[in-house]
Amino acid sequence: MKKVGQIAGPASARSVSDRAIKPIAGRVVAKAAAGAGAPPHAAAAADGSRPLLQRLWEHRENYLLILPMAALVLIFSYVPMYGIVMAFKEYKMADGIFGSKWIGLLNFRKLFATSSFGTIMKNTLEISGLRLLFGFPAPVLLAILLNEVRHKPFKKTAQTISYLPHFMSWVVLGGIFKNVLSPSSGAINYVITALGGQPVNFLNSNAWFRVVLIATGVWQGIGWGSIVYLATIAGIDPQLYEAARMDGAKRFRLIWNITLPMMFPVMSVLFILSVGGILNAGFDQIFNLYNPLVYSSADILDTYVYRLGFGNASGDGRIDYSLATAVGLFKNVVGLCLVVVTNFASKRLSGSGIW
Amino acid sequence: MEKSRLDASPGAMPGGAADVRPSDSALGGSADADRDRGDRNRGRGGGNDGGSAALGRFGLFDALNYAFLAALCVSMIYPFWDLLMRSFASPADSMSVGFKLMPSQWSVAAYRVIFESGDIFVNYWNTIFRAVVGTGLSLVVTSACAYGLSRRTLPFRNGITLFFIFTMFFGGGLIPGYMLIRDLGLIDTIWSLIVPGVASVYNMIILRNNFQGLDAGLEESAMLDGANKFTILFRIVLPVSKPILATIGLWCMVGHWNAWFDALLYTNKPSLSVLQLALHNLLTRNQSSEMQKLLSMSSDASKLFTPMSAKAAQIFVTIVPILATYPFLQKYFVKGILVGSFKG
């Protein structure tokens, strides 16, 4: 975290493609990036000889410009962090956050002791894992297939259509899939019954709900995810292909031995980053599709926190702000650790990370 | 959960570095990709075939490829089309089973009732208000901060950046966030949907990197001419950054249009309900007051409709502005993701 200045770093989309051109497959992304971001510090060093107060005064307008944003971030991001103490208290509305009784780690003990916690962790990790397994390669595949299309208008139309679901909220998509998957009038079940099968109630079935989650997740993200890969492919030097063609390579050889290896650096960084976000199993999507019948296969950390804090009495009952805060804290701390670890791994493997 | 909702590219990973050069042709999206590659590497114009595509023959692979991509596109469009037709279908048709490209009997009863009940205008107003005001405020606050932070000699620059970046990776969580909004007295005000999203760290970092990439000579010469820092910001830096500001502004708008979770948490009054929240209530609560209200209005035969077509119609009323502008704006969004999300 301490070298955050590097985030200013270098890699533009341009340099993504520039770097991809270098015909050294594995470590391409790496060091070229590291240098480019450095120059700013040289100027700062030369300036460093003058007294600090004088330099601060010279920058007074700049601090003034930063101030509103800093104040907002302080209020809306840092002040809630103070609320984390609720996780170690027995929060009572009447006493407020300050006045409520300290109870140490009791909330966490309570959390780890409940049987639902095991289910929820399992669901979160399994759903995220399945998303990685199917959702990660899908845009890569789509980018390769789109790149093989020579008819430009077709390619452009297909791309434009494939981005569309990305611009819809899951409230809208939830409504759309409830219609398509409806056991009485939905198109999917129409096909199933036409082929002689029994209609399936996808959204009420623990066996099918995850299939729906993964499939609709891929459906929504495939087009948008392919943009970065298409840009990477576009940056590959055509001479590589021509040289390989001279040597008699056919289409699949070209894809396998040139296109894929050239995409690998970008893929590895994106993959590592998505591993860092593994505790985010897709709140918006699940919240808009699930119902109490499928809690056992679809309830994740985020939905559990929501129901603990805002669940209505008719649902699964009690409101427990302290426990909900504790679950949220658990998730955020583990999530932060994962991001740090995966970023470290990313830097080690490919030479670049998010800071 | 809702933290990154209004960020430049909602689907993208949080992350920092991007040396933004929006005018760079490599950012022009994949549509320009082939031309770009041809120009840059070989100096030859069009006619550079995609990737490994062999010249000439249209083989089995091509046939399968086109068929697959066409099927994918149909799968993206059909669910929308099916719902659109159900929204315009007569009560009997709206519940019909299976594939039908068009209803046999048309009816606009669902739309009539939605517009006659009047709530939709309130919802539209709230959504437009939050989108316009939220985006405007966010652009002002983030670009001001980004400019300040882009000065390379600024003392404590790294410390201040860390102060911002840290919030992208750690936060108080759902409940403390809710209690803050409650304690600030923002519950059941439209500002609860606007103010928390104004300070988008992600967008600020993108802007800062953009400002850093600008030609320093431009500012120096203005400084020599006696311009002060604010003049430079408003007369030089912001005008030359219009493309990136427009992209971020568009993202912000879409983010606001699609935001629903904050509305679900912070607003209870129907007079503050945004489109997405109204839709959410209609879709998820079977006995929702919204649906009861609509159904109670179908008094005479000309206004008969099913809950199915009411839901479908409400969905289309909600997304029609996005559907209508999407074909024209999508290339800017593509530009946005290439500048913003991927840092390599």
XYZ file of C-alpha atoms in Angstrom:
699
model
C 0.000 0.000 0.000
C 2.737 2.438 0.771
C 3.892 2.897 -2.784
C 0.587 4.176 -3.857
C 2.166 6.874 -5.932
C 2.803 4.193 -8.494
C -0.866 3.932 -9.136
C -0.369 7.030 -11.150
C 1.503 4.653 -13.257
C 1.814 4.164 -16.772
C -0.252 1.679 -18.532
C -2.628 3.299 -20.888
C -4.741 1.266 -23.184
C -2.224 2.309 -25.768
C 0.603 0.798 -23.916
C -1.425 -2.356 -23.419
C -1.388 -2.846 -27.121
C 2.131 -1.554 -27.509
C 3.405 -3.987 -25.003
C 1.468 -6.823 -26.479
C 3.338 -6.259 -29.694
C 6.606 -7.301 -28.188
C 6.989 -10.865 -29.264
C 8.111 -12.151 -25.903
C 5.092 -13.994 -24.694
C 5.331 -14.555 -20.969
C 6.702 -11.490 -19.321
C 5.530 -8.951 -21.808
C 3.441 -6.751 -19.589
C 6.131 -6.362 -17.087
C 8.799 -3.841 -16.781
C 8.079 -1.474 -19.594
C 5.264 -0.239 -17.411
C 7.302 0.267 -14.288
C 9.516 2.980 -15.685
C 7.041 5.235 -17.381
C 5.299 6.420 -14.248
C 8.410 7.509 -12.423
C 9.371 10.988 -13.701
C 7.079 12.964 -11.380
C 9.263 12.271 -8.390
C 12.302 13.844 -9.978
C 10.595 17.221 -9.993
C 9.437 16.799 -6.425
C 12.972 16.036 -5.288
C 14.435 19.121 -6.924
C 11.776 21.144 -5.171
C 12.433 19.565 -1.814
C 15.178 21.946 -0.732
C 12.786 24.835 0.000
C 11.005 25.064 3.357
C 7.868 22.981 3.631
C 5.671 25.864 4.745
C 6.621 27.853 1.684
C 5.798 24.946 -0.593
C 2.488 24.381 1.170
C 1.588 28.036 0.701
C 2.476 27.918 -2.974
C 0.013 25.075 -3.404
C -2.816 26.669 -1.423
C -5.161 26.747 -4.427
C -4.492 23.091 -5.105
C -5.366 22.132 -1.541
C -8.502 24.197 -1.849
C -9.465 22.220 -4.940
C -8.843 18.914 -3.178
C -10.736 19.918 -0.063
C -14.383 19.266 -1.092
C -13.612 15.762 -2.303
C -11.505 15.034 0.763
C -14.308 16.205 3.038
C -16.863 14.025 1.259
C -14.616 10.972 1.374
C -13.917 11.623 5.038
C -17.621 11.770 5.834
C -18.958 9.034 3.595
C -16.082 6.560 3.645
C -14.095 7.081 6.816
C -16.839 7.970 9.291
C -18.678 4.675 8.603
C -15.450 2.894 9.448
C -15.959 4.143 12.974
C -19.295 2.343 12.929
C -17.321 -0.881 12.760
C -17.048 -0.745 16.550
C -20.666 -1.892 16.495
C -19.344 -5.322 15.587
C -17.820 -5.479 19.062
C -20.842 -4.085 20.868
C -24.370 -5.105 21.604
C -26.064 -2.350 19.666
C -29.255 -0.950 21.119
C -31.141 1.738 19.278
C -31.760 3.679 22.490
C -28.086 3.736 23.531
C -26.614 4.636 20.153
C -23.240 3.484 18.885
C -21.339 5.211 21.688
C -23.508 4.104 24.564
C -24.018 0.471 23.637
C -22.295 -2.177 25.718
C -18.929 -3.627 24.657
C -19.138 -7.373 24.230
C -15.765 -8.132 22.662
C -15.779 -10.905 20.108
C -19.130 -12.318 21.109
C -20.748 -11.353 17.799
C -18.053 -13.206 15.882
C -18.392 -16.258 18.117
C -22.132 -16.139 17.550
C -21.558 -15.843 13.804
C -19.105 -18.717 13.472
C -21.300 -20.880 15.683
C -24.462 -20.554 13.598
C -25.078 -23.298 11.127
C -26.093 -20.813 8.466
C -22.612 -19.266 8.414
C -21.102 -22.449 7.005
C -23.744 -22.602 4.294
C -23.278 -18.951 3.430
C -19.500 -19.157 3.158
C -19.825 -22.296 1.083
C -22.373 -20.648 -1.212
C -20.289 -17.498 -1.595
C -17.126 -19.363 -2.501
C -18.832 -21.916 -4.725
C -20.811 -19.334 -6.688
C -17.718 -17.157 -7.105
C -15.668 -20.170 -8.117
C -18.199 -21.229 -10.724
C -18.301 -17.683 -12.038
C -14.544 -17.745 -12.492
C -14.664 -21.155 -14.125
C -17.299 -20.245 -16.715
C -17.436 -16.479 -16.678
C -13.743 -15.896 -17.081
C -13.004 -17.819 -20.303
C -16.251 -16.789 -22.001
C -15.201 -13.248 -23.057
C -11.821 -14.580 -24.219
C -13.588 -17.047 -26.458
C -15.996 -14.425 -27.753
C -13.133 -12.058 -28.553
C -11.342 -14.748 -30.547
C -14.508 -15.689 -32.429
C -15.349 -12.056 -33.177
C -11.837 -11.511 -34.404
C -12.263 -14.284 -36.950
C -15.232 -12.511 -38.507
C -14.211 -10.784 -41.718
C -17.558 -9.220 -42.512
C -17.154 -5.869 -40.725
C -20.821 -4.839 -40.390
C -21.690 -8.232 -38.919
C -18.843 -7.988 -36.454
C -19.827 -4.497 -35.384
C -23.488 -5.362 -34.986
C -22.688 -8.485 -32.998
C -20.447 -6.478 -30.693
C -23.002 -3.753 -30.147
C -25.727 -6.258 -29.337
C -23.490 -8.241 -27.023
C -22.779 -5.181 -24.834
C -26.452 -4.390 -24.347
C -27.192 -6.450 -21.198
C -24.298 -4.756 -19.443
C -26.278 -1.508 -19.432
C -29.314 -2.957 -17.700
C -29.701 -3.081 -13.951
C -30.348 -6.423 -12.334
C -33.780 -5.189 -11.362
C -34.613 -5.080 -15.071
C -32.732 -8.273 -15.895
C -34.406 -10.015 -12.962
C -37.800 -9.163 -14.435
C -36.696 -10.326 -17.856
C -35.409 -13.683 -16.634
C -38.427 -14.314 -14.457
C -40.417 -14.061 -17.665
C -38.121 -16.201 -19.807
C -37.745 -18.874 -17.118
C -41.364 -18.917 -15.991
C -42.678 -22.480 -15.667
C -46.066 -21.556 -17.132
C -45.333 -19.120 -19.947
C -41.543 -18.934 -20.353
C -39.738 -19.678 -23.579
C -37.228 -22.086 -22.072
C -39.897 -24.281 -20.550
C -41.815 -24.150 -23.803
C -38.837 -25.767 -25.501
C -38.472 -28.308 -22.716
C -42.122 -29.362 -22.888
C -42.086 -29.352 -26.692
C -39.239 -31.858 -26.507
C -41.346 -33.990 -24.183
C -39.861 -32.927 -20.836
C -41.465 -31.715 -17.643
C -41.469 -27.953 -17.004
C -38.768 -26.872 -14.558
C -39.275 -24.160 -11.972
C -35.731 -22.845 -12.344
C -35.920 -20.020 -9.835
C -37.455 -22.114 -7.072
C -35.207 -25.105 -7.443
C -32.023 -25.437 -5.424
C -30.647 -27.756 -8.084
C -31.148 -25.251 -10.891
C -30.749 -21.866 -9.268
C -26.966 -21.771 -9.551
C -27.103 -22.847 -13.173
C -29.378 -19.852 -13.742
C -27.008 -17.547 -11.836
C -23.934 -18.588 -13.770
C -25.659 -18.678 -17.154
C -27.312 -15.287 -16.782
C -24.090 -13.861 -15.356
C -22.130 -15.028 -18.398
C -24.915 -13.771 -20.665
C -24.701 -10.334 -19.115
C -20.936 -9.985 -18.967
C -19.615 -11.783 -22.036
C -19.837 -8.918 -24.522
C -18.518 -6.240 -22.254
C -15.700 -8.449 -21.019
C -14.559 -9.109 -24.564
C -13.721 -5.440 -25.236
C -10.398 -5.520 -23.445
C -9.397 -8.755 -25.159
C -10.368 -7.454 -28.592
C -8.214 -4.392 -28.002
C -5.349 -6.675 -27.036
C -5.776 -8.804 -30.153
C -5.879 -5.653 -32.261
C -2.462 -4.761 -30.924
C -0.812 -7.972 -32.120
C 1.675 -7.387 -34.905
C 0.198 -8.772 -38.155
C 3.700 -9.721 -39.258
C 3.587 -12.500 -36.686
C 0.575 -13.982 -38.446
C 2.067 -13.522 -41.872
C 5.325 -15.156 -40.892
C 3.441 -18.083 -39.401
C 1.286 -18.375 -42.523
C 4.400 -18.509 -44.662
C 5.442 -21.461 -42.557
C 2.153 -23.106 -43.433
C 0.252 -22.538 -40.182
C -3.528 -22.838 -40.449
C -6.158 -20.910 -38.561
C -6.245 -22.957 -35.362
C -2.465 -22.986 -35.139
C -2.464 -19.204 -35.471
C -5.052 -18.852 -32.713
C -3.360 -21.357 -30.452
C 0.238 -20.288 -30.992
C -0.088 -16.541 -31.512
C -3.425 -15.027 -30.455
C -3.759 -16.896 -27.159
C -0.169 -16.447 -25.973
C -0.368 -12.752 -26.785
C -3.531 -12.416 -24.702
C -2.053 -14.307 -21.801
C -0.514 -11.387 -19.869
C -3.785 -9.481 -19.918
C -5.718 -12.601 -18.981
C -3.459 -13.411 -16.066
C -3.782 -9.954 -14.552
C -7.555 -9.945 -14.927
C -7.781 -13.451 -13.504
C -5.720 -12.629 -10.459
C -7.760 -9.503 -9.846
C -10.997 -11.433 -10.006
C -9.652 -13.936 -7.507
C -9.130 -10.944 -5.205
C -12.836 -10.172 -5.422
C -13.986 -13.702 -4.729
C -16.136 -12.757 -1.732
C -18.266 -10.569 -4.004
C -20.488 -13.271 -5.392
C -22.917 -10.912 -7.111
C -25.315 -9.251 -4.696
C -27.407 -7.381 -7.272
C -28.054 -10.431 -9.374
C -28.868 -12.808 -6.541
C -30.971 -10.289 -4.657
C -33.183 -9.739 -7.689
C -33.598 -13.405 -8.541
C -33.691 -15.360 -5.307
C -36.462 -16.180 -2.870
C -36.624 -18.023 0.464
C -36.978 -21.399 -1.292
C -33.433 -21.211 -2.645
C -31.652 -19.627 0.346
C -29.840 -22.904 0.956
C -28.088 -22.719 -2.416
C -28.006 -18.988 -3.138
C -27.632 -17.087 0.120
C -24.256 -15.299 0.121
C -22.477 -13.031 2.599
C -23.919 -9.823 1.149
C -27.515 -11.021 1.015
C -27.158 -12.394 4.542
C -25.898 -9.036 5.825
C -28.805 -7.315 4.129
C -31.380 -9.586 5.714
C -29.747 -9.345 9.138
C -29.913 -5.580 8.963
C -33.083 -4.934 7.015
C -34.900 -8.271 6.842
C -38.597 -7.911 7.390
C -40.166 -9.820 10.213
C -42.225 -11.951 7.868
C -39.044 -13.244 6.242
C -36.393 -14.848 8.362
C -37.037 -12.693 11.334
C -34.811 -10.708 13.554
C -32.865 -7.543 12.924
C -29.391 -7.572 14.410
C -27.289 -4.546 13.464
C -24.296 -5.691 15.484
C -24.180 -9.148 13.954
C -24.706 -7.703 10.471
C -21.820 -5.275 11.038
C -19.655 -8.153 12.229
C -20.387 -10.172 9.074
C -19.672 -7.105 6.951
C -16.393 -6.511 8.780
C -15.391 -10.135 8.365
C -16.056 -9.876 4.639
C -14.211 -6.577 4.222
C -11.137 -7.680 6.146
C -10.842 -10.986 4.303
C -11.519 -9.145 1.036
C -8.785 -6.595 1.729
C -6.309 -9.369 2.535
C -7.220 -11.177 -0.680
C -6.692 -8.037 -2.750
C -3.298 -7.429 -1.141
C -2.189 -11.034 -1.611
C -3.436 -11.324 -5.193
C -1.901 -7.990 -6.103
C 1.404 -9.222 -4.750
C 1.004 -12.423 -6.740
C 0.108 -10.461 -9.846
C 3.236 -8.338 -9.537
C 5.357 -11.397 -9.017
C 3.929 -13.300 -11.964
C 3.287 -10.622 -14.536
C 5.078 -7.591 -13.199
C 2.003 -5.430 -12.835
C -0.755 -5.018 -10.326
C -3.204 -2.400 -9.272
C -0.655 -0.518 -7.218
C -22.061 -3.234 -2.065
C -23.196 -0.011 -3.563
C -19.901 1.723 -3.215
C -18.683 1.526 -6.768
C -22.054 1.947 -8.365
C -21.415 5.348 -9.831
C -17.870 4.714 -10.884
C -16.739 5.231 -14.395
C -17.263 1.693 -15.498
C -19.588 -0.066 -13.135
C -18.627 -3.491 -14.354
C -14.966 -2.912 -14.122
C -12.544 -3.799 -11.454
C -11.409 -1.156 -9.061
C -7.928 -0.193 -9.875
C -5.767 2.749 -10.359
C -3.300 3.413 -13.025
C -4.247 4.708 -16.372
C -2.164 7.151 -18.284
C -5.068 8.503 -20.197
C -4.640 9.763 -23.688
C -8.167 9.850 -25.008
C -7.197 11.156 -28.389
C -4.996 8.170 -28.958
C -6.335 6.080 -31.758
C -5.595 2.883 -29.919
C -8.389 3.799 -27.541
C -10.833 4.005 -30.356
C -12.398 0.693 -29.524
C -12.335 -2.510 -31.370
C -14.293 -1.085 -34.244
C -11.229 0.885 -35.240
C -8.897 -1.826 -34.216
C -8.040 -3.309 -37.561
C -7.481 0.016 -39.221
C -5.364 1.107 -36.315
C -3.178 -1.933 -36.438
C -2.724 -1.597 -40.148
C -1.744 2.051 -39.907
C 0.590 1.697 -37.039
C 2.557 -1.313 -38.007
C 2.644 -1.342 -41.711
C 1.440 1.994 -42.917
C -1.063 0.293 -45.152
C -4.703 1.286 -45.150
C -7.706 -1.017 -44.867
C -7.808 -4.518 -46.182
C -5.977 -5.924 -43.192
C -7.997 -8.961 -42.341
C -8.884 -9.787 -38.784
C -6.335 -11.681 -36.776
C -5.587 -15.136 -37.959
C -8.383 -15.200 -40.506
C -6.961 -16.829 -43.564
C -7.512 -14.937 -46.774
C -10.113 -16.246 -49.134
C -12.140 -19.365 -48.448
C -15.295 -19.349 -46.385
C -14.980 -22.671 -44.624
C -16.917 -24.769 -42.159
C -15.365 -22.903 -39.267
C -16.644 -19.601 -40.610
C -20.134 -20.990 -41.048
C -20.211 -22.306 -37.491
C -18.698 -19.105 -36.171
C -21.286 -16.884 -37.854
C -24.069 -19.196 -36.718
C -22.835 -19.174 -33.138
C -22.475 -15.403 -32.996
C -25.878 -14.921 -34.573
C -27.405 -17.276 -32.013
C -25.698 -15.353 -29.227
C -27.159 -12.096 -30.527
C -30.626 -13.629 -30.751
C -30.271 -14.809 -27.154
C -29.479 -11.229 -26.150
C -32.390 -9.692 -28.028
C -35.106 -12.297 -27.710
C -35.765 -11.866 -23.951
C -36.283 -8.147 -24.497
C -38.455 -8.701 -27.551
C -40.611 -11.316 -25.846
C -41.258 -8.977 -22.945
C -41.980 -6.050 -25.235
C -44.622 -8.093 -27.051
C -46.178 -9.227 -23.794
C -46.412 -5.620 -22.679
C -48.452 -4.854 -25.807
C -50.500 -8.046 -25.771
C -54.144 -8.516 -24.939
C -54.759 -10.221 -21.567
C -55.052 -13.670 -23.126
C -51.969 -13.277 -25.295
C -49.811 -11.842 -22.540
C -49.970 -15.144 -20.657
C -49.517 -17.299 -23.727
C -46.882 -19.961 -23.816
C -43.879 -20.167 -25.991
C -42.407 -18.403 -28.963
C -44.520 -15.831 -30.619
C -42.993 -12.988 -32.530
C -46.136 -10.901 -32.184
C -49.325 -11.076 -30.162
C -52.449 -11.948 -32.144
C -54.329 -9.156 -30.409
C -52.664 -5.914 -29.458
C -53.497 -3.833 -26.420
C -51.991 -0.732 -24.871
C -54.030 -1.059 -21.689
C -50.985 -1.700 -19.509
C -49.231 1.447 -20.715
C -52.420 3.474 -20.440
C -52.890 2.496 -16.830
C -49.249 3.104 -15.956
C -49.363 6.605 -17.375
C -52.808 7.394 -16.007
C -51.831 6.420 -12.477
C -49.253 9.222 -12.695
C -46.619 7.662 -10.442
C -44.407 7.099 -13.417
C -43.932 10.845 -13.910
C -42.841 11.222 -10.301
C -40.421 8.328 -10.760
C -39.043 9.808 -13.960
C -38.558 13.193 -12.367
C -36.709 11.694 -9.391
C -34.479 9.597 -11.624
C -33.646 12.480 -13.950
C -33.012 14.791 -11.014
C -30.612 12.417 -9.306
C -28.864 11.622 -12.584
C -28.361 15.212 -13.689
C -27.556 16.780 -10.323
C -25.511 13.793 -9.170
C -23.453 13.703 -12.354
C -22.909 17.467 -12.390
C -21.779 17.622 -8.772
C -19.590 14.583 -9.186
C -17.814 15.989 -12.237
C -17.138 19.298 -10.482
C -15.855 17.757 -7.260
C -13.793 14.966 -8.804
C -12.190 17.069 -11.530
C -11.260 19.818 -9.062
C -9.618 17.293 -6.778
C -8.000 15.504 -9.699
C -6.446 18.732 -10.900
C -5.073 19.556 -7.461
C -3.626 16.079 -7.092
C -2.136 16.101 -10.563
C 0.379 18.790 -9.559
C 3.576 16.837 -9.206
C 5.252 19.144 -6.722
C 2.299 19.078 -4.318
C 3.586 18.281 -0.825
C 2.010 15.151 0.718
C 0.697 14.170 -2.687
C 1.221 10.449 -2.099
C -0.281 10.606 1.359
C -3.402 12.307 0.069
C -3.687 9.827 -2.779
C -3.425 6.959 -0.308
C -6.158 8.582 1.782
C -8.454 8.337 -1.249
C -7.361 4.985 -2.644
C -7.709 3.158 0.653
C -11.469 3.663 0.547
C -11.626 1.653 -2.675
C -10.456 -1.428 -0.839
C -11.939 -1.094 2.609
C -15.084 0.381 4.044
C -17.403 0.280 6.985
C -19.908 -1.964 5.287
C -23.629 -1.826 4.742
C -24.936 -1.172 8.254
C -22.523 1.583 9.354
C -23.107 3.263 5.992
C -26.847 3.158 6.500
C -26.557 4.538 10.022
C -24.443 7.427 8.799
C -27.096 8.410 6.249
C -29.710 8.087 8.960
C -27.746 10.168 11.474
C -27.129 12.853 8.857
C -30.896 13.113 8.473
C -30.756 12.186 4.793
C -33.267 9.319 4.967
C -36.274 10.089 2.804
C -34.599 12.942 0.995
C -33.459 12.857 -2.622
C -29.972 13.874 -1.413
C -29.455 10.440 0.102
C -29.264 9.204 -3.501
C -26.940 11.949 -4.676
C -24.441 13.060 -2.039
C -22.885 9.689 -1.100
C -21.990 9.034 -4.742
C -20.486 12.427 -5.541
C -16.934 11.649 -4.438
C -16.042 8.790 -6.745
C -12.411 7.970 -6.074
C -12.158 5.798 -9.145
C -13.281 8.555 -11.500
C -11.047 11.041 -9.733
C -7.983 8.854 -10.294
C -8.818 8.456 -13.983
C -9.147 12.222 -14.317
C -5.962 12.847 -12.383
C -4.014 10.544 -14.659
C -5.535 12.310 -17.630
C -4.499 15.728 -16.315
C -0.994 14.450 -15.650
C -0.716 13.328 -19.221
C -1.515 16.748 -20.607
C 1.196 18.782 -22.225
C 2.874 20.771 -19.441
C 4.082 23.421 -21.865
C 0.518 24.533 -22.470
C 0.090 25.477 -18.830
C 3.526 26.995 -18.454
C 3.012 29.413 -21.298
C -0.352 30.441 -19.859
C 1.322 30.961 -16.493
C 3.901 33.228 -18.136
C 1.049 35.212 -19.622
C -0.096 35.848 -16.075
C -2.986 33.397 -15.843
C -3.667 32.133 -12.332
C -4.316 28.507 -11.466
C -8.090 28.698 -11.666
C -7.936 30.370 -15.059
C -5.640 27.608 -16.246
C -7.990 24.950 -14.899
C -11.139 26.401 -16.444
C -9.727 27.841 -19.659
C -7.145 25.266 -20.597
C -7.170 21.995 -18.667
C -10.912 21.314 -18.602
C -11.577 22.258 -22.240
C -8.856 19.972 -23.558
C -10.156 17.184 -21.306
C -13.685 17.317 -22.676
C -13.644 13.812 -24.169
C -12.750 12.100 -20.906
C -15.128 14.313 -18.919
C -17.930 13.392 -21.313
C -17.169 9.701 -21.006
C -17.115 9.820 -17.223
C -20.260 11.941 -17.189
C -22.072 9.410 -19.352
C -21.022 6.598 -17.067
C -22.223 8.519 -14.087
C -25.598 9.074 -15.730
C -26.075 5.410 -16.536
C -24.970 4.527 -13.027
C -27.611 6.835 -11.579
C -30.267 5.594 -13.986
C -29.656 1.990 -12.992
C -29.095 2.532 -9.271
C -31.747 0.942 -7.103
C -30.192 -0.374 -3.917
C -29.570 3.016 -2.341
C -33.156 3.975 -3.133
C -34.396 0.761 -1.533
C -32.430 1.505 1.636
C -32.825 5.242 1.981
C -36.204 6.199 0.534
C -39.581 4.958 1.698
C -41.888 7.702 0.509
C -43.548 6.986 -2.859
C -42.969 10.628 -3.779
C -39.204 9.946 -3.752
C -39.312 6.631 -5.547
C -37.004 6.379 -8.565
C -37.838 4.300 -11.642
C -35.730 1.332 -10.633
C -37.214 1.212 -7.142
C -40.767 1.407 -8.456
C -39.938 -1.415 -10.832
C -38.302 -3.426 -8.077
C -41.364 -3.113 -5.881
C -43.704 -4.033 -8.711
C -41.651 -7.082 -9.679
C -40.728 -8.556 -6.337
C -43.777 -8.010 -4.196
C -46.612 -10.103 -5.494
C -49.206 -8.209 -3.509
C -47.438 -4.885 -3.923
C -49.442 -1.740 -3.398
C -48.158 -0.577 -6.760
C -49.745 -3.531 -8.531
C -52.975 -3.245 -6.544
C -53.210 0.381 -7.539
C -52.730 -0.424 -11.210
C -55.178 -3.328 -11.138
C -57.815 -1.239 -9.413
C -57.735 1.111 -12.372
C -58.753 -1.467 -14.947
C -62.373 -0.640 -14.421
C -63.741 -0.988 -17.924
C -63.033 -3.519 -20.628
C -60.725 -1.226 -22.596
C -58.325 -1.133 -19.672
C -58.047 -4.852 -19.007
C -54.533 -6.117 -18.580
C -52.662 -8.823 -16.705
C -50.001 -8.290 -14.039
C -47.630 -9.824 -16.564
C -48.143 -7.100 -19.125
C -48.079 -4.419 -16.429
C -44.674 -5.652 -15.275
C -43.428 -5.867 -18.844
C -44.683 -2.380 -19.646
C -43.080 -0.948 -16.522
C -39.762 -2.535 -17.477
C -39.874 -0.901 -20.892
C -40.885 2.464 -19.549
C -37.849 2.220 -17.260
C -35.273 1.236 -19.866
C -36.523 3.050 -22.946
C -34.164 6.046 -22.547
C -31.194 3.684 -22.399
C -32.413 1.596 -25.327
C -33.027 4.730 -27.385
C -29.623 6.320 -26.808
C -27.564 3.149 -26.544
C -26.770 2.664 -30.247
C -25.387 6.194 -30.484
C -23.548 6.253 -27.194
C -22.073 2.780 -26.972
C -18.817 3.732 -28.670
C -18.154 6.304 -25.943
C -18.755 3.660 -23.329
C -16.308 1.374 -25.061
C -13.776 4.171 -25.025
C -14.483 4.552 -21.336
C -13.664 0.990 -20.441
C -10.440 1.064 -22.403
C -9.249 4.202 -20.655
C -10.541 3.302 -17.293
C -10.677 -0.263 -16.313
C -7.617 -1.960 -17.577
C -4.204 -1.046 -16.397
C -2.184 -4.057 -17.344
